[in-house]
Amino acid sequence: MKKILCCLLVTFAALTAFAAEKVEYVLFVSPSCVHCNKLKHEYWDSLKEKYKDTVNFTEYDLSVPENNLLFNQTAQAYGIPADKRGYPAAAVGSTYLMGYPTEIGTYSEAAIEKAQLLGEKTNVRALAQDQVQQTARQAFQKITFWAIIGSGLVDGINPCAFAVIVFFISFLTVYKYTRCEIVLVGASYCVAVFAAYLLLGLGVFKFLYAMRGFAYVIKAFYIFTAALCLLFFVLAIYDFILYKKTNKTDGMILQLPHALKVRIHKIMGFFLRDKQKNTVRLVLAALAVGFCVSLVEAVCTGQVYVPTCVLIMQDPALRAKAAFYLVLHNLMFILPLVTVFVLALIGYESKGFNDFFKKHLGLMKILLCLVFLALFILLVGNI
């Protein structure tokens, strides 16, 4: 009788354990996050294998907007303030873990065991609409917002871009374009520059998203970009010291090579030397000039642009947010261009632009130094 009773108890215990609800382990990762890729490569598979019979593992890719919304909802449900949220992050039972290897690599197993022992439920749930909107607003209040604005403005007034703007105004003046034609050509040129750089940025984004499955490739790319920022920082200091000593631009490293300057001049001359009476043809010519010049000029201005794109991708809370920052950077980039055209329309001569450029070249180099240094620090901080 005792044997039968013991068998029944053992069977009941086994059935109870089998029927027990599995613990939910939810992981939030970003494909462009070096630490997330390291977690998945070193730890994720072994953790899942160890608890495959007692834990349901769910992974959310934060490059998907819906998943990022769930990430913010979950973090808020666990009482994590918006300015303290980061990834990789994991929720299991009543425990919220953030960072690898610090918390996730150290405490995941203990959190799972505690959730199993106490029967804890993982708190992944939706928030009220007003809370979601508040979370979204808070996400845009990070320092990155101002970093993007600053890098865009400095990129737009760096010696490469500014020299092209001044030459373009001079070109239109020499060939006696009327005020109406300058408005038409200038607006079309600005639109083309914006579109060209936006497409270039989207190309960088596409590359980074395509590399999401290759942790070492994406990490190497980030390290390479950070190293370039440090190199450009040193070169900008060299240019500043050289200019202060000689008061000339000859010998500066961070500027458009002479061959590219000649090519830009030829592009403008080819499309705009013979003014077209047809408005549509004039607009198309200006668009072609802006697009072609931007691609050539990107050899120089890309020194700031590409690291900025990488910086944006290292915090891809939403693809929409990353796209917003990309558009914002390019709007700031063309702001000096638009300003120059407006000044030209109200009678400011191209000689004045050249004088302004020469007078403030040292300041522009210092600003470039600060931008490269800031980009380097921000990128290294996320590697």
Coordinates of C-alpha atoms in Angstrom, one line a residue:
M1 CA 0.0 0.0 0.0
K2 CA 2.8 2.4 0.9
K3 CA 4.6 1.6 -2.4
I4 CA 1.4 2.4 -4.4
L5 CA 1.0 5.6 -2.4
C6 CA 4.6 6.7 -3.1
C7 CA 4.2 5.9 -6.8
L8 CA 1.0 8.0 -6.9
L9 CA 2.7 10.9 -5.2
V10 CA 5.7 10.8 -7.5
T11 CA 3.4 10.6 -10.5
F12 CA 1.3 13.5 -9.2
A13 CA 4.5 15.6 -8.6
A14 CA 5.7 14.9 -12.1
L15 CA 2.4 15.7 -13.7
T16 CA 2.2 18.9 -11.7
A17 CA 5.7 20.0 -12.8
F18 CA 4.9 19.1 -16.4
A19 CA 1.6 21.1 -16.3
A20 CA 3.2 24.1 -14.6
E21 CA 3.2 27.2 -16.8
K22 CA 6.5 28.0 -18.3
V23 CA 8.4 31.2 -17.3
E24 CA 8.4 33.9 -20.0
Y25 CA 11.8 35.4 -20.8
V26 CA 11.6 38.4 -23.1
L27 CA 14.8 39.8 -24.7
F28 CA 15.0 43.2 -26.5
V29 CA 18.0 43.7 -28.9
S30 CA 19.0 46.0 -31.7
P31 CA 20.8 44.6 -34.8
S32 CA 23.2 47.5 -34.8
C33 CA 24.1 47.3 -31.1
V34 CA 27.5 45.7 -30.6
H35 CA 26.6 44.4 -27.1
C36 CA 23.4 42.9 -28.4
N37 CA 25.2 41.0 -31.1
K38 CA 27.8 39.9 -28.6
L39 CA 25.1 38.6 -26.3
K40 CA 23.4 36.6 -29.1
H41 CA 26.7 35.2 -30.2
E42 CA 28.1 34.2 -26.8
Y43 CA 25.2 33.6 -24.5
W44 CA 21.7 33.5 -25.9
D45 CA 21.8 30.0 -27.5
S46 CA 23.4 28.4 -24.4
L47 CA 20.8 30.0 -22.1
K48 CA 17.9 28.8 -24.3
E49 CA 19.3 25.3 -24.4
K50 CA 19.7 25.1 -20.7
Y51 CA 16.1 26.1 -19.9
K52 CA 14.4 24.9 -23.1
D53 CA 12.0 22.7 -21.1
T54 CA 10.9 25.3 -18.5
V55 CA 11.2 28.7 -20.2
N56 CA 9.6 30.4 -23.2
F57 CA 12.2 32.6 -24.8
T58 CA 11.0 35.5 -27.0
E59 CA 13.3 37.9 -28.8
Y60 CA 12.3 41.3 -30.1
D61 CA 14.2 43.2 -32.8
L62 CA 14.2 46.9 -31.9
S63 CA 14.6 48.0 -35.5
V64 CA 10.9 47.1 -35.9
P65 CA 8.8 50.0 -34.7
E66 CA 6.2 47.8 -33.0
N67 CA 8.8 46.0 -31.0
N68 CA 10.4 49.2 -29.9
L69 CA 7.0 50.4 -28.6
L70 CA 6.7 47.2 -26.7
F71 CA 10.2 47.7 -25.3
N72 CA 9.2 51.1 -23.9
Q73 CA 5.9 49.8 -22.6
T74 CA 7.7 46.9 -20.8
A75 CA 10.4 49.2 -19.4
Q76 CA 7.8 51.5 -18.0
A77 CA 5.8 48.6 -16.5
Y78 CA 9.0 47.7 -14.6
G79 CA 9.4 51.3 -13.4
I80 CA 12.4 52.1 -15.6
P81 CA 12.6 55.9 -16.3
A82 CA 12.8 56.9 -20.0
D83 CA 16.3 58.4 -19.6
K84 CA 17.6 55.2 -18.0
R85 CA 16.5 52.7 -20.6
G86 CA 19.0 50.9 -22.7
Y87 CA 19.6 47.7 -24.6
P88 CA 20.1 44.8 -24.6
A89 CA 17.3 44.4 -22.0
A90 CA 15.4 41.4 -20.7
A91 CA 12.3 40.9 -18.6
V92 CA 11.7 37.6 -16.7
G93 CA 9.2 37.3 -13.9
S94 CA 9.5 40.4 -11.7
T95 CA 13.1 41.0 -12.7
Y96 CA 14.2 43.5 -15.4
L97 CA 17.8 43.2 -16.6
M98 CA 19.7 45.7 -18.7
G99 CA 23.1 45.4 -20.4
Y100 CA 25.4 42.6 -21.4
P101 CA 27.5 41.1 -19.9
T102 CA 26.8 43.2 -16.8
E103 CA 23.3 42.2 -15.8
I104 CA 21.9 39.9 -18.4
G105 CA 25.0 37.7 -18.5
T106 CA 25.3 37.7 -14.7
Y107 CA 21.8 37.5 -13.3
S108 CA 19.6 35.8 -16.0
E109 CA 19.8 32.3 -14.5
A110 CA 19.0 33.5 -11.0
A111 CA 16.1 35.5 -12.3
I112 CA 14.7 32.5 -14.1
E113 CA 15.1 30.3 -11.0
K114 CA 13.4 32.9 -8.8
A115 CA 10.5 33.3 -11.3
Q116 CA 10.0 29.5 -11.4
L117 CA 10.1 29.1 -7.6
L118 CA 7.7 31.9 -6.9
G119 CA 5.5 31.5 -10.0
E120 CA 6.2 35.1 -11.2
K121 CA 4.6 36.4 -14.3
T122 CA 6.6 38.5 -16.8
N123 CA 5.1 42.0 -17.1
V124 CA 4.9 42.6 -20.8
R125 CA 1.8 44.6 -21.5
A126 CA 0.5 47.6 -23.4
L127 CA 0.2 51.0 -21.9
A128 CA -2.5 53.6 -22.3
Q129 CA -2.3 55.8 -25.4
D130 CA -1.3 58.9 -23.5
Q131 CA 1.5 57.1 -21.8
V132 CA 2.7 55.8 -25.2
Q133 CA 2.8 59.3 -26.5
Q134 CA 4.7 60.6 -23.5
T135 CA 7.2 57.8 -23.9
A136 CA 7.7 58.8 -27.6
R137 CA 8.2 62.4 -26.7
Q138 CA 10.8 61.5 -24.0
A139 CA 12.7 59.4 -26.5
F140 CA 13.3 62.4 -28.6
Q141 CA 14.8 64.5 -25.7
K142 CA 18.2 62.8 -25.8
I143 CA 21.5 64.6 -26.4
T144 CA 21.7 62.9 -29.8
F145 CA 19.1 65.4 -31.1
W146 CA 21.4 68.3 -30.5
A147 CA 24.4 66.3 -31.7
I148 CA 22.7 65.8 -35.1
I149 CA 21.7 69.5 -35.3
G150 CA 25.3 70.5 -34.5
S151 CA 26.9 68.1 -36.9
G152 CA 24.6 69.1 -39.7
L153 CA 25.2 72.8 -39.3
V154 CA 29.0 72.4 -39.0
D155 CA 29.0 70.0 -42.0
G156 CA 27.1 72.6 -44.0
I157 CA 29.5 75.4 -43.3
N158 CA 32.7 73.4 -43.5
P159 CA 35.3 74.7 -46.0
C160 CA 34.4 72.1 -48.6
A161 CA 30.7 72.8 -48.7
F162 CA 31.1 76.6 -48.3
A163 CA 33.6 76.9 -51.1
V164 CA 31.2 75.2 -53.5
I165 CA 28.3 77.5 -52.4
V166 CA 30.4 80.6 -53.0
F167 CA 31.5 79.4 -56.4
F168 CA 27.9 78.6 -57.3
I169 CA 26.8 82.2 -56.4
S170 CA 29.7 83.7 -58.3
F171 CA 28.9 81.5 -61.3
L172 CA 25.3 82.7 -61.4
T173 CA 26.4 86.3 -61.0
V174 CA 29.0 86.2 -63.8
Y175 CA 26.5 84.7 -66.2
K176 CA 24.1 87.4 -65.3
Y177 CA 21.2 85.3 -64.1
T178 CA 18.2 87.4 -63.1
R179 CA 16.8 87.4 -59.6
C180 CA 13.9 85.2 -60.7
E181 CA 16.3 82.8 -62.3
I182 CA 18.5 82.7 -59.2
V183 CA 15.5 81.9 -57.1
L184 CA 14.5 79.1 -59.5
V185 CA 18.0 77.7 -59.9
G186 CA 18.9 78.2 -56.2
A187 CA 15.8 76.4 -54.9
S188 CA 16.2 73.5 -57.3
Y189 CA 19.9 73.2 -56.4
C190 CA 19.1 73.1 -52.7
V191 CA 16.4 70.5 -53.2
A192 CA 18.8 68.4 -55.2
V193 CA 21.6 68.6 -52.6
F194 CA 19.2 67.6 -49.9
A195 CA 17.9 64.7 -51.9
A196 CA 21.4 63.5 -52.9
Y197 CA 22.6 63.5 -49.3
L198 CA 19.4 61.9 -48.0
L199 CA 19.9 59.0 -50.5
L200 CA 23.5 58.6 -49.5
G201 CA 22.4 58.4 -45.8
L202 CA 19.8 55.9 -46.6
G203 CA 22.4 53.8 -48.4
V204 CA 24.5 53.8 -45.2
F205 CA 21.5 52.8 -43.2
K206 CA 20.7 50.0 -45.7
F207 CA 24.2 48.7 -45.3
L208 CA 24.1 48.7 -41.5
Y209 CA 20.7 47.0 -41.4
A210 CA 22.0 44.4 -43.9
M211 CA 24.9 43.6 -41.6
R212 CA 22.6 43.0 -38.6
G213 CA 23.4 39.3 -38.5
F214 CA 27.2 39.8 -38.6
A215 CA 28.2 41.0 -35.1
Y216 CA 32.0 41.2 -35.9
V217 CA 31.4 43.1 -39.1
I218 CA 29.2 45.7 -37.6
K219 CA 31.5 46.1 -34.6
A220 CA 34.5 46.5 -36.9
F221 CA 32.6 49.1 -38.9
Y222 CA 31.9 51.1 -35.8
I223 CA 35.5 50.9 -34.6
F224 CA 36.7 51.9 -38.0
T225 CA 34.3 54.9 -38.1
A226 CA 35.4 56.0 -34.6
A227 CA 39.0 55.7 -35.7
L228 CA 38.3 57.9 -38.7
C229 CA 36.7 60.5 -36.5
L230 CA 39.8 60.6 -34.3
L231 CA 42.0 60.9 -37.4
F232 CA 39.9 63.7 -38.8
F233 CA 40.0 65.4 -35.4
V234 CA 43.9 65.4 -35.6
L235 CA 43.9 66.6 -39.2
A236 CA 41.5 69.4 -38.5
I237 CA 43.8 70.6 -35.7
Y238 CA 46.7 70.4 -38.2
D239 CA 44.7 72.5 -40.7
F240 CA 43.9 75.1 -38.0
I241 CA 47.5 75.5 -36.9
L242 CA 48.7 75.7 -40.5
Y243 CA 46.1 78.4 -41.3
K244 CA 47.0 80.4 -38.2
K245 CA 50.7 80.3 -39.2
T246 CA 50.3 81.1 -42.9
N247 CA 46.8 82.7 -43.1
K248 CA 46.4 80.6 -46.3
T249 CA 44.5 77.5 -47.3
D250 CA 47.3 76.0 -49.3
G251 CA 48.5 72.8 -47.7
M252 CA 45.3 72.1 -45.8
I253 CA 44.4 68.4 -45.8
L254 CA 40.6 68.5 -45.1
Q255 CA 39.5 70.3 -48.2
L256 CA 38.3 69.4 -51.7
P257 CA 41.3 68.3 -53.8
H258 CA 42.0 70.5 -56.8
A259 CA 40.9 67.9 -59.3
L260 CA 37.5 67.6 -57.6
K261 CA 37.1 71.4 -57.6
V262 CA 37.8 71.5 -61.3
R263 CA 35.3 68.7 -61.9
I264 CA 32.6 70.6 -59.9
H265 CA 33.3 73.8 -62.0
K266 CA 32.9 71.7 -65.2
I267 CA 29.6 70.2 -64.0
M268 CA 28.2 73.7 -63.3
G269 CA 29.5 75.0 -66.6
F270 CA 28.1 72.1 -68.6
F271 CA 24.6 72.4 -67.3
L272 CA 24.2 76.1 -66.6
R273 CA 26.5 78.1 -68.9
D274 CA 23.9 78.4 -71.6
K275 CA 20.8 79.7 -69.8
Q276 CA 17.7 77.9 -70.9
K277 CA 14.6 80.0 -71.7
N278 CA 12.4 77.1 -70.9
T279 CA 11.7 77.1 -67.2
V280 CA 11.4 73.3 -67.0
R281 CA 14.8 72.8 -68.6
L282 CA 16.3 75.3 -66.3
V283 CA 15.0 73.6 -63.2
L284 CA 16.1 70.2 -64.5
A285 CA 19.6 71.6 -65.2
A286 CA 19.8 73.0 -61.7
L287 CA 18.6 69.7 -60.2
A288 CA 21.3 67.8 -62.2
V289 CA 24.0 70.2 -61.0
G290 CA 23.0 69.9 -57.4
F291 CA 22.8 66.1 -57.5
C292 CA 26.1 65.6 -59.4
V293 CA 28.0 68.2 -57.3
S294 CA 26.8 66.6 -54.1
L295 CA 28.1 63.2 -55.1
V296 CA 31.5 64.7 -55.9
E297 CA 31.5 66.9 -52.8
A298 CA 30.6 64.0 -50.6
V299 CA 34.3 62.9 -50.7
C300 CA 34.9 65.8 -48.3
T301 CA 31.6 66.4 -46.5
G302 CA 31.2 62.7 -45.9
Q303 CA 33.9 63.0 -43.3
V304 CA 31.2 64.3 -40.9
Y305 CA 28.2 62.7 -42.6
V306 CA 29.1 59.0 -42.4
P307 CA 30.0 59.0 -38.7
T308 CA 26.8 60.9 -38.0
C309 CA 24.8 58.2 -39.8
V310 CA 26.6 55.5 -37.8
L311 CA 25.9 57.4 -34.6
I312 CA 22.2 57.6 -35.4
M313 CA 22.1 53.8 -36.1
Q314 CA 23.7 53.0 -32.8
D315 CA 20.5 54.3 -31.1
P316 CA 17.8 53.0 -33.5
A317 CA 15.0 53.0 -31.0
L318 CA 12.7 53.4 -34.1
R319 CA 13.5 53.3 -37.7
A320 CA 11.2 56.3 -37.9
K321 CA 13.4 58.1 -35.4
A322 CA 16.6 57.3 -37.3
A323 CA 14.9 58.6 -40.5
F324 CA 13.9 61.7 -38.6
Y325 CA 17.4 62.3 -37.5
L326 CA 18.8 61.7 -41.0
V327 CA 16.3 64.3 -42.4
L328 CA 17.2 66.7 -39.6
H329 CA 20.9 66.4 -40.3
N330 CA 20.4 67.1 -44.0
L331 CA 18.1 70.1 -43.3
M332 CA 20.8 71.6 -41.1
F333 CA 23.3 70.8 -43.8
I334 CA 21.5 72.8 -46.5
L335 CA 20.6 75.7 -44.1
P336 CA 23.8 77.6 -44.8
L337 CA 23.3 77.0 -48.5
V338 CA 19.7 78.5 -48.3
T339 CA 21.0 81.4 -46.2
V340 CA 23.7 82.2 -48.8
F341 CA 21.1 82.2 -51.6
V342 CA 18.8 84.5 -49.6
L343 CA 21.7 86.9 -48.9
A344 CA 22.6 86.8 -52.6
L345 CA 19.0 87.8 -53.5
I346 CA 19.1 90.8 -51.2
G347 CA 22.3 92.1 -52.8
Y348 CA 25.1 90.5 -50.9
E349 CA 28.0 90.0 -53.3
S350 CA 30.1 86.8 -53.7
K351 CA 33.2 88.8 -52.6
G352 CA 31.5 89.3 -49.2
F353 CA 31.0 85.5 -48.9
N354 CA 34.7 84.9 -49.7
D355 CA 35.7 87.5 -47.1
F356 CA 33.5 85.9 -44.6
F357 CA 34.9 82.5 -45.4
K358 CA 38.5 83.7 -45.0
K359 CA 37.8 85.6 -41.8
H360 CA 36.1 82.7 -40.1
L361 CA 38.0 79.8 -41.5
G362 CA 39.9 79.2 -38.3
L363 CA 36.6 79.1 -36.4
M364 CA 35.2 76.6 -38.9
K365 CA 38.2 74.4 -38.3
I366 CA 37.7 74.5 -34.6
L367 CA 34.1 73.6 -34.9
L368 CA 35.0 70.7 -37.1
C369 CA 37.5 69.6 -34.5
L370 CA 34.8 69.7 -31.8
V371 CA 32.3 67.8 -34.0
F372 CA 34.9 65.0 -34.8
L373 CA 35.8 64.8 -31.1
A374 CA 32.1 64.6 -30.1
L375 CA 31.3 61.9 -32.7
F376 CA 34.4 59.9 -31.6
I377 CA 33.4 60.0 -27.9
L378 CA 29.7 59.1 -28.7
L379 CA 30.7 56.3 -31.0
V380 CA 33.3 54.8 -28.6
G381 CA 30.8 55.1 -25.7
N382 CA 28.5 52.7 -27.6
I383 CA 31.0 50.2 -28.9

